[in-house]
Amino acid sequence: MTTPKIVFVGAGSVVFTQGLLADLFAFDELKCAHIALHDIDDERLATAHAAAARIAETLGARPTVTAHTDRREALADADFVINIVQIGMGEATRTDFEVPARHGVRQTIGDTLGIGGIFRALRTFPFLEELGRDISEVCPQAWLLNYTNPMAMNVQYLTQATGLTRVVGLCHSVYWTMRDLAELVEVPYEEISYHAAGVNHQAWVLRFEHQGKSLYPKLDELIAGDEQLRRRVRVDMYRRLGHYPTETSEHSSEYVPWYLHHTSEVERLRLPIGEYLRIVDENVAEYEKTRDALAAGAPIPVEGTMEYAPQVIHSMVTGTPRTIYGNVPNRGLIDNLPAHGVVEVPCLVDSLGVQPTRVGSLPPQLAALNRTYLSANDLVVRAAIEDEPRHIRHAAMTDPATAATLTVDEIWRLCDDMVTAHGDRLQPGLRGRLEP
């Protein structure tokens, strides 16, 4: 693997592709890699191709960069496949927000759990099935590095429905949480030690230390003296549960029943309803800005993002050991979470691949929340694998935020409307309205 072939599936997500390429080309050993870009949107693919060439030139890299609308052609003989696809793009995301809003369901991000997460998964699974089949046939030894949300549902589906075993889900939430906490307590990030585990977007900081001493007491002092800090969901959860959650307040509010249903809590904790729609608009604007700059021969930003995928690839290619946080099947890793679920744990990465670390048991209050999350995930995955549309409704009934807002009849009607709205993006057996 001296010249690895790295395939970007969904390369038209140009802004994210740019950051990953800047990270890859920062490693001397990867400057000559073969980068194969795949997307079904010709314009976005061409923009990604031009951006890759500009980034390589800026960083003194000499990669082979190819662009493909044919996925199997792109995947042939790949060593690594980075999945950053978003099925349905902004149009589907707006459906995920607008239809539930008409039923009285509030969402902030809508990409992991809840109604938004459920239907984002269901429209992604048919694509994942095809991708898994292609990888099995044309590059069976490749590692699939998944960034597409909902992370835990997608990785569970990939491992259960496609037979792929070299799959790991990558997310930056643990890393950036710890960067932010280090800044908050005014200790350099390079000097802190930490250990986290749980599920994606709802993992927990189990240890947070500096020179062998816990930094939680210092964090407690800061929170006690700052009313504005206390007006954040993740801080509120930390004060009650004893361990800091590893995702933003916007995300965290969606995975529990306590906040979004109550207008007083939305106001107290300053929750931005529909926040992800603003992010979608910003991403489109950033893409158009990049496209126009490339067409005009103007410079584009070349900034690293500290994402895990380039680090994983570098470690496997060179044997350099690293610890990252990965999303993998829970095969004895966290004792008090379901074995079928996908958990987020520290993983050693070197030339042997991704090797997850056994955590043991989580504190019971944390495991209780994670189990509810994983139960909803399992029902969504089962809906697709078993072609059972009732499980879509069961998942929504199990979801904490949805169940806190709607009666079971209302949940059923919401699912009917979402199935109708997404139409042929879903596999045929899951389409159509359904009587209780």
Short mmCIF file of C-alpha atoms in Angstrom, two decimals:
data_model
loop_
_atom_site.label_atom_id
_atom_site.label_comp_id
_atom_site.label_asym_id
_atom_site.label_seq_id
_atom_site.Cartn_x
_atom_site.Cartn_y
_atom_site.Cartn_z
CA MET A 1 0.00 0.00 0.00
CA THR A 2 2.85 2.38 -0.79
CA THR A 3 0.52 4.35 -3.07
CA PRO A 4 -2.93 3.81 -1.57
CA LYS A 5 -6.08 4.32 -3.58
CA ILE A 6 -8.57 6.41 -1.61
CA VAL A 7 -12.10 6.73 -2.96
CA PHE A 8 -14.44 9.56 -1.97
CA VAL A 9 -18.06 8.47 -2.43
CA GLY A 10 -20.19 11.61 -2.41
CA ALA A 11 -17.23 13.80 -3.33
CA GLY A 12 -19.68 16.50 -4.40
CA SER A 13 -19.89 17.42 -0.72
CA VAL A 14 -17.12 19.72 -1.79
CA VAL A 15 -16.45 21.61 1.45
CA PHE A 16 -15.98 18.41 3.46
CA THR A 17 -13.95 16.85 0.64
CA GLN A 18 -11.64 19.89 0.66
CA GLY A 19 -10.91 19.55 4.36
CA LEU A 20 -10.20 15.83 4.13
CA LEU A 21 -7.88 16.32 1.16
CA ALA A 22 -5.97 19.05 2.98
CA ASP A 23 -5.50 16.65 5.91
CA LEU A 24 -4.42 13.78 3.63
CA PHE A 25 -1.89 15.85 1.68
CA ALA A 26 -0.38 17.17 4.92
CA PHE A 27 1.18 13.71 5.35
CA ASP A 28 4.29 13.24 3.21
CA GLU A 29 3.52 9.53 2.79
CA LEU A 30 0.12 10.32 1.23
CA LYS A 31 1.11 13.11 -1.15
CA CYS A 32 1.28 10.65 -4.06
CA ALA A 33 -1.90 8.73 -3.27
CA HIS A 34 -4.49 7.93 -5.91
CA ILE A 35 -7.59 9.97 -5.09
CA ALA A 36 -10.69 8.72 -6.91
CA LEU A 37 -13.67 11.07 -6.65
CA HIS A 38 -17.19 9.77 -7.24
CA ASP A 39 -20.48 11.63 -7.42
CA ILE A 40 -23.65 11.41 -9.49
CA ASP A 41 -23.83 15.22 -9.88
CA ASP A 42 -21.59 16.22 -12.80
CA GLU A 43 -21.16 19.85 -11.74
CA ARG A 44 -20.32 19.02 -8.13
CA LEU A 45 -17.93 16.29 -9.26
CA ALA A 46 -16.12 18.66 -11.58
CA THR A 47 -15.86 21.21 -8.78
CA ALA A 48 -14.43 18.61 -6.41
CA HIS A 49 -11.92 17.53 -9.06
CA ALA A 50 -10.75 21.09 -9.62
CA ALA A 51 -10.56 21.71 -5.86
CA ALA A 52 -8.45 18.58 -5.36
CA ALA A 53 -5.96 19.72 -8.00
CA ARG A 54 -5.73 23.20 -6.44
CA ILE A 55 -5.25 21.82 -2.91
CA ALA A 56 -2.57 19.38 -4.09
CA GLU A 57 -0.68 22.16 -5.85
CA THR A 58 -0.88 24.41 -2.79
CA LEU A 59 0.44 21.70 -0.45
CA GLY A 60 3.13 20.40 -2.79
CA ALA A 61 1.44 17.05 -3.30
CA ARG A 62 1.57 14.98 -6.49
CA PRO A 63 -1.45 12.69 -6.29
CA THR A 64 -3.23 10.95 -9.11
CA VAL A 65 -6.72 12.46 -9.06
CA THR A 66 -9.50 10.86 -11.09
CA ALA A 67 -13.20 11.71 -11.30
CA HIS A 68 -15.94 9.12 -11.87
CA THR A 69 -19.70 9.14 -12.23
CA ASP A 70 -19.53 5.32 -12.33
CA ARG A 71 -19.17 4.11 -8.74
CA ARG A 72 -17.77 0.65 -9.51
CA GLU A 73 -15.14 2.18 -11.76
CA ALA A 74 -14.10 4.49 -8.92
CA LEU A 75 -14.02 1.64 -6.38
CA ALA A 76 -11.94 -0.80 -8.43
CA ASP A 77 -8.88 -1.90 -6.38
CA ALA A 78 -9.54 0.71 -3.68
CA ASP A 79 -7.72 0.48 -0.35
CA PHE A 80 -9.97 2.96 1.44
CA VAL A 81 -13.50 4.18 0.77
CA ILE A 82 -14.67 7.38 2.46
CA ASN A 83 -18.47 7.65 2.45
CA ILE A 84 -19.79 11.22 2.72
CA VAL A 85 -23.03 10.78 0.76
CA GLN A 86 -26.21 12.63 1.69
CA ILE A 87 -29.19 11.02 -0.01
CA GLY A 88 -31.78 13.56 -1.10
CA MET A 89 -29.54 16.53 -0.28
CA GLY A 90 -31.21 19.71 0.98
CA GLU A 91 -34.65 18.90 -0.40
CA ALA A 92 -34.97 15.73 1.68
CA THR A 93 -33.59 17.50 4.74
CA ARG A 94 -36.28 20.16 4.45
CA THR A 95 -38.89 17.41 4.32
CA ASP A 96 -37.41 15.95 7.50
CA PHE A 97 -38.07 19.26 9.27
CA GLU A 98 -41.17 20.67 7.64
CA VAL A 99 -43.45 17.63 7.84
CA PRO A 100 -42.75 16.92 11.55
CA ALA A 101 -43.12 20.65 12.32
CA ARG A 102 -46.69 20.54 10.95
CA HIS A 103 -47.36 17.79 13.50
CA GLY A 104 -45.88 19.85 16.35
CA VAL A 105 -42.51 18.08 16.56
CA ARG A 106 -39.53 20.33 17.16
CA GLN A 107 -36.07 19.41 15.88
CA THR A 108 -32.72 21.18 15.88
CA ILE A 109 -30.40 18.98 13.77
CA GLY A 110 -32.53 15.95 12.84
CA ASP A 111 -29.74 13.72 11.52
CA THR A 112 -29.19 11.11 14.24
CA LEU A 113 -32.32 10.09 16.16
CA GLY A 114 -35.93 11.24 16.14
CA ILE A 115 -38.10 11.49 13.04
CA GLY A 116 -35.35 13.20 11.06
CA GLY A 117 -32.78 10.55 11.92
CA ILE A 118 -35.19 7.68 11.24
CA PHE A 119 -36.03 8.84 7.73
CA ARG A 120 -32.52 9.98 6.88
CA ALA A 121 -31.48 6.38 7.65
CA LEU A 122 -34.31 4.78 5.70
CA ARG A 123 -33.51 6.73 2.54
CA THR A 124 -29.77 6.00 2.95
CA PHE A 125 -30.04 2.22 3.48
CA PRO A 126 -30.82 1.33 -0.19
CA PHE A 127 -27.68 3.21 -1.22
CA LEU A 128 -25.62 1.49 1.50
CA GLU A 129 -26.81 -1.91 0.29
CA GLU A 130 -25.60 -1.10 -3.23
CA LEU A 131 -22.32 0.34 -1.96
CA GLY A 132 -21.70 -2.74 0.19
CA ARG A 133 -22.32 -5.03 -2.78
CA ASP A 134 -19.94 -3.03 -4.97
CA ILE A 135 -17.18 -3.05 -2.35
CA SER A 136 -17.59 -6.81 -1.83
CA GLU A 137 -17.20 -7.41 -5.55
CA VAL A 138 -14.56 -4.93 -6.71
CA CYS A 139 -12.45 -4.06 -3.62
CA PRO A 140 -13.24 -6.62 -0.88
CA GLN A 141 -10.14 -5.76 1.18
CA ALA A 142 -10.92 -2.04 1.36
CA TRP A 143 -11.73 -0.28 4.61
CA LEU A 144 -15.01 1.65 4.54
CA LEU A 145 -14.72 4.85 6.57
CA ASN A 146 -18.23 6.18 7.06
CA TYR A 147 -19.06 9.80 7.83
CA THR A 148 -22.69 9.73 6.67
CA ASN A 149 -25.32 10.22 9.41
CA PRO A 150 -27.17 8.77 11.18
CA MET A 151 -23.83 7.20 12.08
CA ALA A 152 -24.85 4.40 14.44
CA MET A 153 -27.83 3.28 12.33
CA ASN A 154 -25.78 3.30 9.14
CA VAL A 155 -22.88 1.32 10.58
CA GLN A 156 -25.30 -1.21 12.10
CA TYR A 157 -27.05 -1.60 8.74
CA LEU A 158 -23.76 -1.93 6.87
CA THR A 159 -22.47 -4.67 9.15
CA GLN A 160 -25.78 -6.58 9.38
CA ALA A 161 -27.17 -6.20 5.86
CA THR A 162 -24.09 -6.15 3.61
CA GLY A 163 -21.67 -8.54 5.27
CA LEU A 164 -18.84 -6.00 5.25
CA THR A 165 -16.48 -6.35 8.21
CA ARG A 166 -13.92 -3.62 7.54
CA VAL A 167 -16.24 -0.78 8.50
CA VAL A 168 -15.75 2.01 11.02
CA GLY A 169 -17.82 5.13 11.55
CA LEU A 170 -15.87 8.34 12.13
CA CYS A 171 -17.11 11.49 13.86
CA HIS A 172 -15.29 14.49 15.27
CA SER A 173 -17.60 15.07 18.25
CA VAL A 174 -15.36 13.56 20.96
CA TYR A 175 -12.28 15.36 19.68
CA TRP A 176 -13.88 18.79 19.47
CA THR A 177 -15.68 18.37 22.79
CA MET A 178 -12.34 17.78 24.47
CA ARG A 179 -10.73 20.71 22.64
CA ASP A 180 -13.54 22.95 23.88
CA LEU A 181 -13.39 21.62 27.45
CA ALA A 182 -9.61 22.10 27.56
CA GLU A 183 -10.06 25.70 26.43
CA LEU A 184 -12.82 26.25 28.98
CA VAL A 185 -10.69 25.09 31.93
CA GLU A 186 -7.62 26.87 30.47
CA VAL A 187 -5.41 23.79 30.15
CA PRO A 188 -3.63 23.16 26.83
CA TYR A 189 -5.32 20.35 24.92
CA GLU A 190 -1.98 18.60 24.49
CA GLU A 191 -1.69 18.30 28.29
CA ILE A 192 -5.07 16.76 29.07
CA SER A 193 -5.91 13.05 29.25
CA TYR A 194 -9.40 11.78 28.63
CA HIS A 195 -11.49 8.68 28.14
CA ALA A 196 -14.97 8.67 26.58
CA ALA A 197 -17.47 6.02 25.50
CA GLY A 198 -21.14 5.54 24.65
CA VAL A 199 -22.93 5.95 21.34
CA ASN A 200 -22.37 8.43 18.54
CA HIS A 201 -23.50 11.94 19.49
CA GLN A 202 -24.36 10.62 22.96
CA ALA A 203 -21.05 9.40 24.32
CA TRP A 204 -19.79 10.50 27.72
CA VAL A 205 -16.53 11.89 29.09
CA LEU A 206 -15.70 9.25 31.69
CA ARG A 207 -12.31 10.74 32.62
CA PHE A 208 -11.00 14.28 32.13
CA GLU A 209 -7.61 14.82 33.71
CA HIS A 210 -4.47 16.93 33.84
CA GLN A 211 -1.29 15.52 35.38
CA GLY A 212 -3.25 12.69 36.95
CA LYS A 213 -5.89 14.89 38.60
CA SER A 214 -9.52 15.20 37.51
CA LEU A 215 -10.48 18.45 35.82
CA TYR A 216 -14.16 17.96 36.60
CA PRO A 217 -13.94 19.95 39.90
CA LYS A 218 -12.52 22.93 37.99
CA LEU A 219 -15.31 22.60 35.42
CA ASP A 220 -17.86 22.50 38.26
CA GLU A 221 -16.50 25.78 39.67
CA LEU A 222 -16.75 27.47 36.29
CA ILE A 223 -20.31 26.30 35.79
CA ALA A 224 -21.36 27.36 39.29
CA GLY A 225 -20.07 30.87 38.63
CA ASP A 226 -21.45 31.37 35.11
CA GLU A 227 -25.21 31.56 34.56
CA GLN A 228 -24.77 31.53 30.79
CA LEU A 229 -22.90 28.22 30.91
CA ARG A 230 -25.82 26.76 32.85
CA ARG A 231 -28.12 27.78 30.01
CA ARG A 232 -26.83 25.00 27.77
CA VAL A 233 -28.39 21.55 27.41
CA ARG A 234 -25.14 19.61 27.62
CA VAL A 235 -24.17 21.47 30.81
CA ASP A 236 -27.62 20.82 32.27
CA MET A 237 -27.24 17.12 31.43
CA TYR A 238 -23.75 17.02 32.91
CA ARG A 239 -24.93 18.56 36.20
CA ARG A 240 -27.68 15.93 36.52
CA LEU A 241 -25.90 12.86 35.14
CA GLY A 242 -22.36 13.42 36.39
CA HIS A 243 -20.55 13.02 33.05
CA TYR A 244 -20.24 15.51 30.21
CA PRO A 245 -21.91 14.53 26.89
CA THR A 246 -19.76 14.62 23.77
CA GLU A 247 -22.10 16.45 21.41
CA THR A 248 -23.46 19.95 21.16
CA SER A 249 -26.52 21.09 23.04
CA GLU A 250 -28.48 21.23 19.79
CA HIS A 251 -27.78 17.56 19.16
CA SER A 252 -28.11 16.45 22.76
CA SER A 253 -31.56 17.98 23.21
CA GLU A 254 -33.00 15.66 20.54
CA TYR A 255 -32.08 12.35 22.16
CA VAL A 256 -33.93 12.80 25.46
CA PRO A 257 -37.57 13.69 26.32
CA TRP A 258 -36.84 16.62 28.62
CA TYR A 259 -36.28 19.73 26.54
CA LEU A 260 -37.75 20.27 23.08
CA HIS A 261 -41.36 19.57 24.02
CA HIS A 262 -41.34 22.38 26.60
CA THR A 263 -41.31 25.97 25.35
CA SER A 264 -39.95 27.15 28.68
CA GLU A 265 -36.95 24.81 28.31
CA VAL A 266 -36.39 25.82 24.69
CA GLU A 267 -36.16 29.42 25.89
CA ARG A 268 -34.16 28.73 29.05
CA LEU A 269 -31.59 26.67 27.17
CA ARG A 270 -31.62 28.80 24.00
CA LEU A 271 -32.36 25.93 21.63
CA PRO A 272 -32.38 26.98 17.95
CA ILE A 273 -35.30 25.09 16.39
CA GLY A 274 -34.57 24.13 12.78
CA GLU A 275 -30.87 24.96 13.13
CA TYR A 276 -29.77 22.41 10.55
CA LEU A 277 -31.73 24.14 7.80
CA ARG A 278 -29.53 27.19 8.32
CA ILE A 279 -26.45 24.95 8.11
CA VAL A 280 -27.73 23.43 4.85
CA ASP A 281 -28.10 26.91 3.36
CA GLU A 282 -24.59 27.86 4.51
CA ASN A 283 -23.13 24.71 2.96
CA VAL A 284 -24.80 25.46 -0.38
CA ALA A 285 -23.49 29.02 -0.29
CA GLU A 286 -19.97 27.80 0.55
CA TYR A 287 -20.09 25.27 -2.30
CA GLU A 288 -21.17 27.95 -4.79
CA LYS A 289 -18.43 30.26 -3.56
CA THR A 290 -15.82 27.53 -4.08
CA ARG A 291 -17.21 26.61 -7.51
CA ASP A 292 -17.11 30.24 -8.68
CA ALA A 293 -13.62 30.85 -7.28
CA LEU A 294 -12.24 27.81 -9.09
CA ALA A 295 -13.89 28.86 -12.35
CA ALA A 296 -12.36 32.33 -12.02
CA GLY A 297 -8.90 31.02 -11.13
CA ALA A 298 -9.12 32.63 -7.70
CA PRO A 299 -7.58 31.05 -4.59
CA ILE A 300 -9.64 28.79 -2.34
CA PRO A 301 -9.05 28.07 1.37
CA VAL A 302 -6.74 25.14 2.04
CA GLU A 303 -7.25 24.34 5.70
CA GLY A 304 -6.84 21.09 7.60
CA THR A 305 -9.73 19.86 9.72
CA MET A 306 -8.07 17.31 12.05
CA GLU A 307 -10.56 14.67 10.88
CA TYR A 308 -9.98 11.02 11.74
CA ALA A 309 -10.12 9.46 8.24
CA PRO A 310 -6.74 10.86 7.06
CA GLN A 311 -5.17 9.82 10.39
CA VAL A 312 -6.63 6.31 10.05
CA ILE A 313 -5.31 5.99 6.52
CA HIS A 314 -1.86 7.28 7.48
CA SER A 315 -1.65 4.85 10.42
CA MET A 316 -2.62 1.86 8.30
CA VAL A 317 -0.25 2.81 5.49
CA THR A 318 2.76 3.62 7.68
CA GLY A 319 2.13 1.55 10.82
CA THR A 320 2.13 4.69 12.97
CA PRO A 321 -0.02 3.85 16.02
CA ARG A 322 -2.80 6.25 16.96
CA THR A 323 -5.87 6.26 19.15
CA ILE A 324 -9.07 7.57 17.58
CA TYR A 325 -12.72 7.33 18.53
CA GLY A 326 -14.59 4.96 16.23
CA ASN A 327 -18.14 3.68 15.85
CA VAL A 328 -18.14 -0.11 15.69
CA PRO A 329 -20.42 -3.05 16.58
CA ASN A 330 -20.59 -3.66 20.32
CA ARG A 331 -18.97 -7.06 20.46
CA GLY A 332 -18.15 -7.17 24.16
CA LEU A 333 -16.91 -3.57 24.24
CA ILE A 334 -19.51 -2.03 26.60
CA ASP A 335 -21.04 -4.66 28.86
CA ASN A 336 -24.31 -2.93 29.73
CA LEU A 337 -25.27 -1.96 26.16
CA PRO A 338 -26.88 -4.31 23.59
CA ALA A 339 -24.50 -6.52 21.66
CA HIS A 340 -26.23 -5.72 18.35
CA GLY A 341 -25.77 -1.98 18.75
CA VAL A 342 -23.02 0.27 17.42
CA VAL A 343 -20.98 2.02 20.10
CA GLU A 344 -18.37 4.77 20.11
CA VAL A 345 -15.15 3.75 21.88
CA PRO A 346 -11.41 4.43 21.73
CA CYS A 347 -9.75 2.43 18.94
CA LEU A 348 -6.09 1.68 18.29
CA VAL A 349 -5.19 2.12 14.62
CA ASP A 350 -1.99 0.81 13.02
CA SER A 351 -0.99 -1.39 10.09
CA LEU A 352 -3.31 -4.14 11.40
CA GLY A 353 -6.37 -1.94 11.04
CA VAL A 354 -8.88 -0.55 13.55
CA GLN A 355 -8.81 -2.35 16.89
CA PRO A 356 -11.56 -1.25 19.33
CA THR A 357 -10.86 -0.99 23.06
CA ARG A 358 -13.02 -2.77 25.62
CA VAL A 359 -14.56 -0.24 28.03
CA GLY A 360 -16.47 -2.46 30.48
CA SER A 361 -19.67 -1.03 31.95
CA LEU A 362 -20.89 2.54 31.75
CA PRO A 363 -22.39 4.22 34.82
CA PRO A 364 -26.00 2.96 34.92
CA GLN A 365 -27.67 6.33 34.30
CA LEU A 366 -25.63 6.77 31.12
CA ALA A 367 -26.23 3.23 29.90
CA ALA A 368 -29.97 3.68 30.43
CA LEU A 369 -30.07 6.60 27.98
CA ASN A 370 -27.80 4.85 25.49
CA ARG A 371 -29.99 1.73 25.56
CA THR A 372 -33.07 3.73 24.60
CA TYR A 373 -31.11 5.30 21.73
CA LEU A 374 -29.89 1.89 20.53
CA SER A 375 -33.39 0.38 20.81
CA ALA A 376 -34.75 2.96 18.39
CA ASN A 377 -31.78 2.36 16.07
CA ASP A 378 -32.39 -1.38 16.08
CA LEU A 379 -36.03 -0.96 15.09
CA VAL A 380 -35.08 1.26 12.14
CA VAL A 381 -32.49 -1.24 10.93
CA ARG A 382 -34.97 -4.10 11.37
CA ALA A 383 -37.60 -2.16 9.40
CA ALA A 384 -35.27 -2.20 6.41
CA ILE A 385 -33.76 -5.66 6.74
CA GLU A 386 -37.09 -7.36 7.47
CA ASP A 387 -39.04 -5.07 5.09
CA GLU A 388 -41.41 -4.39 7.99
CA PRO A 389 -43.05 -0.93 7.83
CA ARG A 390 -44.58 -1.29 11.30
CA HIS A 391 -41.08 -1.08 12.77
CA ILE A 392 -40.78 2.47 11.43
CA ARG A 393 -43.71 3.40 13.66
CA HIS A 394 -42.29 1.35 16.54
CA ALA A 395 -39.01 3.25 16.27
CA ALA A 396 -40.81 6.60 16.38
CA MET A 397 -42.87 5.43 19.37
CA THR A 398 -39.62 4.44 21.13
CA ASP A 399 -37.84 7.70 20.32
CA PRO A 400 -37.79 9.85 23.51
CA ALA A 401 -38.35 13.30 21.99
CA THR A 402 -41.11 12.17 19.63
CA ALA A 403 -42.92 10.18 22.32
CA ALA A 404 -42.78 13.19 24.67
CA THR A 405 -44.56 15.32 22.08
CA LEU A 406 -47.19 13.16 20.34
CA THR A 407 -49.78 10.53 21.17
CA VAL A 408 -49.39 7.14 19.53
CA ASP A 409 -52.10 7.99 16.96
CA GLU A 410 -50.29 11.23 16.15
CA ILE A 411 -46.96 9.38 15.81
CA TRP A 412 -48.59 6.94 13.40
CA ARG A 413 -50.01 9.76 11.27
CA LEU A 414 -46.65 11.57 11.25
CA CYS A 415 -44.90 8.42 9.99
CA ASP A 416 -47.56 8.01 7.31
CA ASP A 417 -46.98 11.58 6.14
CA MET A 418 -43.19 11.14 6.16
CA VAL A 419 -43.39 7.92 4.16
CA THR A 420 -45.60 9.67 1.61
CA ALA A 421 -43.34 12.73 1.45
CA HIS A 422 -40.16 10.71 0.86
CA GLY A 423 -41.88 8.38 -1.60
CA ASP A 424 -39.54 6.42 -3.84
CA ARG A 425 -36.45 7.34 -1.81
CA LEU A 426 -37.53 4.47 0.46
CA GLN A 427 -37.34 0.78 -0.41
CA PRO A 428 -40.66 -0.40 -1.93
CA GLY A 429 -41.79 -2.51 1.03
CA LEU A 430 -41.66 0.49 3.38
CA ARG A 431 -43.74 2.87 1.27
CA GLY A 432 -47.40 3.65 1.77
CA ARG A 433 -49.66 4.51 4.67
CA LEU A 434 -50.37 1.90 7.31
CA GLU A 435 -53.30 1.20 9.63
CA PRO A 436 -52.46 0.44 13.31
#
